[in-house]
Tab-separated table of C-alpha atoms in Angstrom:
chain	number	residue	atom	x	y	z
A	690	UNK	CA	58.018	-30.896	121.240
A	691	UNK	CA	61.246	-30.159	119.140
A	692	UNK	CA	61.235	-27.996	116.165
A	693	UNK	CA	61.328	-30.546	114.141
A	694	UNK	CA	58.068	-32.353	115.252
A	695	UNK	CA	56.378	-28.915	115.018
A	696	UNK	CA	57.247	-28.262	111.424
A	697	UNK	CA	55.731	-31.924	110.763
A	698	UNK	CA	52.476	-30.675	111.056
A	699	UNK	CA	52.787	-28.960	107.935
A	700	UNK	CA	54.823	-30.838	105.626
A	701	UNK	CA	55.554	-34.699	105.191
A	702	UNK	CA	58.753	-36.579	106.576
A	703	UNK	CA	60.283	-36.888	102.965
A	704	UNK	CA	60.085	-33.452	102.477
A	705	UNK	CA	60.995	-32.482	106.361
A	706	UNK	CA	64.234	-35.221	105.649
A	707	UNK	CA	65.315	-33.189	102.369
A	708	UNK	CA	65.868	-30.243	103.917
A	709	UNK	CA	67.607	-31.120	107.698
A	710	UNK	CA	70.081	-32.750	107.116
A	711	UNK	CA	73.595	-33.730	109.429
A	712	UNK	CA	76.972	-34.503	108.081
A	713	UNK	CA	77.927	-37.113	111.041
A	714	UNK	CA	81.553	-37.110	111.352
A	715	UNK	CA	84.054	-38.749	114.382
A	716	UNK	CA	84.315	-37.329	117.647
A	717	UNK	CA	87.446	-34.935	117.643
A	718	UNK	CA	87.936	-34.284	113.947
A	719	UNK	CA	85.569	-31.559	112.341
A	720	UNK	CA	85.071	-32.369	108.603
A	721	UNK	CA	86.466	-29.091	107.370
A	722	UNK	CA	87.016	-30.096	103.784
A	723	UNK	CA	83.563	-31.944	103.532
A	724	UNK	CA	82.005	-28.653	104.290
A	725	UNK	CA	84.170	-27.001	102.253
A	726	UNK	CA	83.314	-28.317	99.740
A	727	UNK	CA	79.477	-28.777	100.581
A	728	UNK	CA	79.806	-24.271	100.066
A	729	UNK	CA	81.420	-24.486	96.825
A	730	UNK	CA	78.865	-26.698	95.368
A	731	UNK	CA	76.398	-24.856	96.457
A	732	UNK	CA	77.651	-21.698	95.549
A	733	UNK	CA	78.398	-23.604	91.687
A	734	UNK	CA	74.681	-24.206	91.330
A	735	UNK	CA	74.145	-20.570	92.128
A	736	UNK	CA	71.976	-21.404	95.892
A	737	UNK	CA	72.158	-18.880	98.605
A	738	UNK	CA	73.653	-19.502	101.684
A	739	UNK	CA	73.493	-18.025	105.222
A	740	UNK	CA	75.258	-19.422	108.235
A	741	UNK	CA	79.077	-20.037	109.352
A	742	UNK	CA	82.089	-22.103	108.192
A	743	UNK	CA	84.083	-22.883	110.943
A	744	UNK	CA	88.057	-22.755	110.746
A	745	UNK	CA	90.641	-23.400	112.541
A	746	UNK	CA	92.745	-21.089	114.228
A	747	UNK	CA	95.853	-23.258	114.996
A	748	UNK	CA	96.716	-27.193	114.378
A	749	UNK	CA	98.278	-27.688	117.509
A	750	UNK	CA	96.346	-30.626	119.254
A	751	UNK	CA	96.369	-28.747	122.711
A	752	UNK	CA	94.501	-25.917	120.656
A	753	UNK	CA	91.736	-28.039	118.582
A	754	UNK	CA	89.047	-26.052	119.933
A	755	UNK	CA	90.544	-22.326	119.009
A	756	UNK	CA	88.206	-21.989	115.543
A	757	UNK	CA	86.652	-19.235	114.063
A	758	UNK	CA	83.201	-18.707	112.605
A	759	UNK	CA	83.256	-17.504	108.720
A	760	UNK	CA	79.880	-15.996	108.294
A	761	UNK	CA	78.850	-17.207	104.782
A	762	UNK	CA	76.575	-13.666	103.883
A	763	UNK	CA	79.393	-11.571	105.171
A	764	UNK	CA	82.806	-13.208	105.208
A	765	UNK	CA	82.869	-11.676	109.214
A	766	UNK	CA	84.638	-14.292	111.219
A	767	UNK	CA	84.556	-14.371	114.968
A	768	UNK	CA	85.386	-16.285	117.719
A	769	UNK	CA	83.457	-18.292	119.974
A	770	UNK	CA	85.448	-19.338	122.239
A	771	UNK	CA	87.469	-17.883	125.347
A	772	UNK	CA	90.993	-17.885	125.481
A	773	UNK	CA	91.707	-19.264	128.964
A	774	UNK	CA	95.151	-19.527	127.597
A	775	UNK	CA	97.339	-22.702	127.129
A	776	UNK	CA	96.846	-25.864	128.949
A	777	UNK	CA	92.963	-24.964	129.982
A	778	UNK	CA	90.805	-27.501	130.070
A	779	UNK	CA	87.097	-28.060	129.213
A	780	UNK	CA	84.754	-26.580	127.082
A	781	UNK	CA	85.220	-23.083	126.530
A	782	UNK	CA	82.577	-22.415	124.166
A	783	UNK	CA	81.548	-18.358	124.967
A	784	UNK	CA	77.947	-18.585	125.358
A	785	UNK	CA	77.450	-14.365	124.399
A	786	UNK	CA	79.551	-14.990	121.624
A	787	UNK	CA	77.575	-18.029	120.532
A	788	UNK	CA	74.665	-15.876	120.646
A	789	UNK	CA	75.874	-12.488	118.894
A	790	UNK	CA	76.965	-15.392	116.137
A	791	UNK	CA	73.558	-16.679	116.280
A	792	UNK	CA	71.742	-13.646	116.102
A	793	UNK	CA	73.791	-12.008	113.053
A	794	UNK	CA	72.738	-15.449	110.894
A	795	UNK	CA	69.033	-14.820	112.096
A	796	UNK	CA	69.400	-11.019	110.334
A	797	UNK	CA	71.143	-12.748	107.215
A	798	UNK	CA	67.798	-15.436	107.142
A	799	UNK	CA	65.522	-12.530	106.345
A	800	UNK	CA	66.479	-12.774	102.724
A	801	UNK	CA	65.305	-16.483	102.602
A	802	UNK	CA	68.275	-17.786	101.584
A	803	UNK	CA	68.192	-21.446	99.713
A	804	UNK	CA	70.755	-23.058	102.841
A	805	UNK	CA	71.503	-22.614	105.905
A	806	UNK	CA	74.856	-23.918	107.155
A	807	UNK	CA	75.731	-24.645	110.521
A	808	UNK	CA	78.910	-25.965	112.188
A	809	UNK	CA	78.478	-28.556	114.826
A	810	UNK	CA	75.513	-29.638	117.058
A	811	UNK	CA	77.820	-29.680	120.018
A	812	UNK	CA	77.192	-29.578	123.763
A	813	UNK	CA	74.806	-26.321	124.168
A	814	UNK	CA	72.873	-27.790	121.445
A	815	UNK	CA	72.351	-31.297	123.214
A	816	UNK	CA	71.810	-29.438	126.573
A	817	UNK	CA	68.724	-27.745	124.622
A	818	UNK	CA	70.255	-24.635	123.732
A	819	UNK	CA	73.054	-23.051	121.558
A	820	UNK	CA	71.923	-23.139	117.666
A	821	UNK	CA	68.623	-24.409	118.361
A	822	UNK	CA	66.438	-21.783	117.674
A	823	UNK	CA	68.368	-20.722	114.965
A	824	UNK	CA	67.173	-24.314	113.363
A	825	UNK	CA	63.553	-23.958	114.522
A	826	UNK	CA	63.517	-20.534	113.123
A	827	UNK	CA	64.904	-21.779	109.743
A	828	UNK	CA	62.793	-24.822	109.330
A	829	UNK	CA	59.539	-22.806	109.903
A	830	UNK	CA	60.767	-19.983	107.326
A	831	UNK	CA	61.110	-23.289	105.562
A	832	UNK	CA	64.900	-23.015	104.754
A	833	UNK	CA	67.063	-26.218	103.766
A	834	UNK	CA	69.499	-26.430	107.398
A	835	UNK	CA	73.044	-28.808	107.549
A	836	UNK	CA	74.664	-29.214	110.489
A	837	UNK	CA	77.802	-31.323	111.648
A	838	UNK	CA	76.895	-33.718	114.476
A	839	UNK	CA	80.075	-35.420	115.870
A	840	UNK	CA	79.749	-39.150	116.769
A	841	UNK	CA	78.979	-38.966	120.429
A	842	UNK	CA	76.173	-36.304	119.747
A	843	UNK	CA	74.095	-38.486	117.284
A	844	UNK	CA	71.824	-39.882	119.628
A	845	UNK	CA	70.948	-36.326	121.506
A	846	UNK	CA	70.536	-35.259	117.229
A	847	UNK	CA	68.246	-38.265	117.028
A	848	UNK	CA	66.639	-37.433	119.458
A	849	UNK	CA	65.777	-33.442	118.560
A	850	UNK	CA	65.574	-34.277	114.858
A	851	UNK	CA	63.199	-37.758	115.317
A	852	UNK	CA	63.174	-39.532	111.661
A	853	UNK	CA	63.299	-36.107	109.532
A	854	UNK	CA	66.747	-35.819	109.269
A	855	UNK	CA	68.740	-37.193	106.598
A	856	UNK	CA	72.228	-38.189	108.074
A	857	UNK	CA	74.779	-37.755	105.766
A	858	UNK	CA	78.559	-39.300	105.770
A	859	UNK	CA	81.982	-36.848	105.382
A	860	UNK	CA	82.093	-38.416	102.073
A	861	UNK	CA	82.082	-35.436	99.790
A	862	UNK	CA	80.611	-36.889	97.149
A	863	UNK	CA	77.570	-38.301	99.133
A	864	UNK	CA	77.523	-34.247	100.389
A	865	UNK	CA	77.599	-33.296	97.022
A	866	UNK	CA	75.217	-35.144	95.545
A	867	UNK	CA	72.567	-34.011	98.291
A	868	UNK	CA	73.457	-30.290	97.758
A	869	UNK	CA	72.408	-31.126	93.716
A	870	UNK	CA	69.138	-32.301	95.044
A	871	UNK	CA	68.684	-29.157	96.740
A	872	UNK	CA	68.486	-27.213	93.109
Protein backbone atom coordinates (compact mmCIF):
# COMPACT_ATOMS: atom_id res chain seq x y z
CA UNK A 1 0.00 0.00 0.00
CA UNK A 2 1.64 3.41 -1.02
CA UNK A 3 1.77 6.31 1.25
CA UNK A 4 -0.68 7.81 -0.30
CA UNK A 5 -3.44 5.11 0.15
CA UNK A 6 -2.39 4.99 3.83
CA UNK A 7 -2.94 8.64 4.55
CA UNK A 8 -6.55 8.05 2.88
CA UNK A 9 -7.68 6.47 5.79
CA UNK A 10 -7.70 9.59 7.55
CA UNK A 11 -8.60 12.31 5.35
CA UNK A 12 -10.81 12.52 2.09
CA UNK A 13 -9.41 12.51 -1.62
CA UNK A 14 -10.17 16.35 -2.04
CA UNK A 15 -8.28 17.14 0.77
CA UNK A 16 -5.43 14.26 0.11
CA UNK A 17 -5.45 16.00 -3.82
CA UNK A 18 -4.84 19.65 -2.28
CA UNK A 19 -1.93 18.92 -0.73
CA UNK A 20 0.21 16.27 -3.28
CA UNK A 21 0.48 17.69 -5.93
CA UNK A 22 3.05 17.13 -9.35
CA UNK A 23 4.13 19.75 -11.75
CA UNK A 24 4.30 17.24 -14.94
CA UNK A 25 6.73 18.62 -17.27
CA UNK A 26 8.54 16.88 -20.70
CA UNK A 27 11.01 14.31 -20.49
CA UNK A 28 14.54 16.05 -20.65
CA UNK A 29 13.71 19.61 -19.68
CA UNK A 30 13.29 20.30 -15.81
CA UNK A 31 10.87 23.26 -15.32
CA UNK A 32 13.35 25.40 -13.46
CA UNK A 33 11.53 28.68 -13.80
CA UNK A 34 8.04 27.09 -12.98
CA UNK A 35 9.50 26.14 -9.69
CA UNK A 36 11.08 29.14 -9.37
CA UNK A 37 8.62 30.79 -9.29
CA UNK A 38 6.25 28.24 -7.42
CA UNK A 39 9.15 29.43 -4.13
CA UNK A 40 8.66 32.99 -4.61
CA UNK A 41 5.00 32.83 -4.37
CA UNK A 42 5.08 30.98 -1.68
CA UNK A 43 7.53 32.76 0.11
CA UNK A 44 5.14 36.26 -0.97
CA UNK A 45 2.24 34.80 0.97
CA UNK A 46 4.59 34.32 3.87
CA UNK A 47 4.27 29.91 3.80
CA UNK A 48 7.16 27.93 5.01
CA UNK A 49 9.01 25.82 2.95
CA UNK A 50 11.37 22.82 3.41
CA UNK A 51 12.86 20.79 0.62
CA UNK A 52 15.36 21.47 -2.46
CA UNK A 53 15.44 23.59 -5.65
CA UNK A 54 17.37 21.98 -8.07
CA UNK A 55 19.89 23.98 -10.41
CA UNK A 56 21.87 23.49 -12.89
CA UNK A 57 25.41 23.26 -12.82
CA UNK A 58 26.31 23.72 -16.56
CA UNK A 59 24.05 24.15 -19.92
CA UNK A 60 26.04 22.03 -21.94
CA UNK A 61 23.66 19.24 -23.31
CA UNK A 62 26.35 16.45 -22.64
CA UNK A 63 26.13 17.77 -18.91
CA UNK A 64 22.12 18.06 -18.34
CA UNK A 65 22.27 15.91 -15.46
CA UNK A 66 25.24 17.89 -13.39
CA UNK A 67 22.51 19.92 -10.95
CA UNK A 68 22.68 20.87 -7.59
CA UNK A 69 20.21 20.65 -4.73
CA UNK A 70 19.38 24.26 -3.04
CA UNK A 71 18.03 23.29 0.30
CA UNK A 72 15.11 25.76 0.78
CA UNK A 73 15.57 25.97 5.05
CA UNK A 74 19.26 26.39 4.59
CA UNK A 75 20.38 27.70 1.22
CA UNK A 76 23.11 24.40 1.48
CA UNK A 77 23.39 23.10 -2.01
CA UNK A 78 24.87 19.75 -2.82
CA UNK A 79 25.33 17.46 -5.36
CA UNK A 80 23.76 14.33 -6.14
CA UNK A 81 25.30 13.11 -8.65
CA UNK A 82 28.84 11.48 -9.48
CA UNK A 83 31.13 12.97 -11.71
CA UNK A 84 32.17 10.04 -13.93
CA UNK A 85 33.61 12.78 -15.99
CA UNK A 86 32.74 13.78 -19.64
CA UNK A 87 31.16 11.54 -22.10
CA UNK A 88 29.71 8.98 -19.22
CA UNK A 89 26.74 7.59 -19.80
CA UNK A 90 23.66 6.59 -17.72
CA UNK A 91 22.23 7.59 -14.69
CA UNK A 92 24.55 8.74 -12.23
CA UNK A 93 22.31 9.71 -9.58
CA UNK A 94 24.62 9.06 -6.06
CA UNK A 95 22.35 7.04 -4.06
CA UNK A 96 24.36 8.21 -0.38
CA UNK A 97 24.11 11.53 -1.57
CA UNK A 98 20.43 11.20 -2.39
CA UNK A 99 20.03 10.05 1.02
CA UNK A 100 22.24 12.58 3.19
CA UNK A 101 19.89 15.13 0.91
CA UNK A 102 16.96 13.29 2.04
CA UNK A 103 17.69 13.01 5.49
CA UNK A 104 18.76 16.84 6.09
CA UNK A 105 14.95 17.82 4.62
CA UNK A 106 13.52 15.15 7.15
CA UNK A 107 15.46 17.36 10.15
CA UNK A 108 14.13 20.68 8.42
CA UNK A 109 10.24 18.87 8.51
CA UNK A 110 10.34 18.92 12.28
CA UNK A 111 9.25 22.51 12.27
CA UNK A 112 6.06 21.60 10.24
CA UNK A 113 6.67 23.68 7.62
CA UNK A 114 3.46 24.82 5.32
CA UNK A 115 5.37 23.02 1.84
CA UNK A 116 7.42 20.72 1.06
CA UNK A 117 9.24 20.98 -2.28
CA UNK A 118 10.75 18.32 -4.09
CA UNK A 119 12.62 18.13 -7.42
CA UNK A 120 11.78 15.27 -9.66
CA UNK A 121 10.15 11.81 -9.09
CA UNK A 122 12.84 10.25 -11.19
CA UNK A 123 14.09 6.68 -11.52
CA UNK A 124 14.85 5.66 -7.66
CA UNK A 125 11.52 6.99 -6.98
CA UNK A 126 9.67 4.74 -9.67
CA UNK A 127 11.95 1.77 -8.65
CA UNK A 128 10.26 2.30 -5.03
CA UNK A 129 12.87 4.19 -3.46
CA UNK A 130 14.75 7.58 -3.56
CA UNK A 131 12.33 10.49 -2.09
CA UNK A 132 9.71 8.20 -1.13
CA UNK A 133 9.73 8.16 2.35
CA UNK A 134 10.49 11.56 2.52
CA UNK A 135 6.73 11.96 0.90
CA UNK A 136 5.16 9.34 3.19
CA UNK A 137 6.75 11.00 6.08
CA UNK A 138 5.40 14.44 4.99
CA UNK A 139 1.92 13.45 4.11
CA UNK A 140 1.40 11.73 7.54
CA UNK A 141 2.91 14.92 9.44
CA UNK A 142 0.25 16.20 7.11
CA UNK A 143 2.49 18.68 5.13
CA UNK A 144 1.37 20.12 1.58
CA UNK A 145 4.32 18.00 -0.87
CA UNK A 146 5.09 19.17 -4.91
CA UNK A 147 7.10 17.27 -6.85
CA UNK A 148 8.22 17.40 -10.64
CA UNK A 149 7.29 14.19 -12.47
CA UNK A 150 8.80 14.19 -16.03
CA UNK A 151 6.56 12.76 -18.82
CA UNK A 152 7.74 9.21 -18.98
CA UNK A 153 7.39 8.88 -15.08
CA UNK A 154 3.62 9.82 -14.90
CA UNK A 155 2.27 6.54 -15.03
CA UNK A 156 4.81 4.95 -12.21
CA UNK A 157 3.43 8.67 -10.24
CA UNK A 158 -0.06 7.41 -11.03
CA UNK A 159 0.49 4.65 -9.92
CA UNK A 160 2.14 5.56 -6.19
CA UNK A 161 -0.09 8.62 -5.90
CA UNK A 162 -3.66 6.69 -7.14
CA UNK A 163 -6.37 9.67 -7.68
CA UNK A 164 -4.97 12.04 -4.73
CA UNK A 165 -2.71 13.88 -6.61
CA UNK A 166 -3.46 16.96 -8.32
CA UNK A 167 -1.27 17.12 -11.56
CA UNK A 168 -0.35 20.37 -12.34
CA UNK A 169 1.05 21.89 -15.86
CA UNK A 170 4.65 24.11 -16.07
CA UNK A 171 2.30 26.87 -16.62
CA UNK A 172 3.26 29.26 -13.89
CA UNK A 173 0.27 30.73 -13.50
CA UNK A 174 -1.74 27.42 -13.08
CA UNK A 175 1.39 26.81 -10.27
CA UNK A 176 0.62 29.94 -8.89
CA UNK A 177 -2.71 29.91 -8.48
CA UNK A 178 -2.49 26.44 -6.55
CA UNK A 179 0.25 27.79 -4.20
CA UNK A 180 -2.66 30.77 -3.32
CA UNK A 181 -4.94 27.96 -2.44
CA UNK A 182 -2.48 26.66 -0.15
CA UNK A 183 -2.88 30.02 2.20
Amino acid sequence: MSAVHSAQASEGSSSLARRLAAIVYTDNAYPDAAFAALVERCRSLGLSLAGVLQRRVSEAPDRRCDVLLEDLSSGHCSSIFEDRGAGASGCRLDEAALSEAAARIEGNMEDRPDLLVLNKFGKAECSGGGLLDLIASAMDRKITVVIGVPKGNLQAWRDFAGDFSVELSEDISEIEKWAGSLK
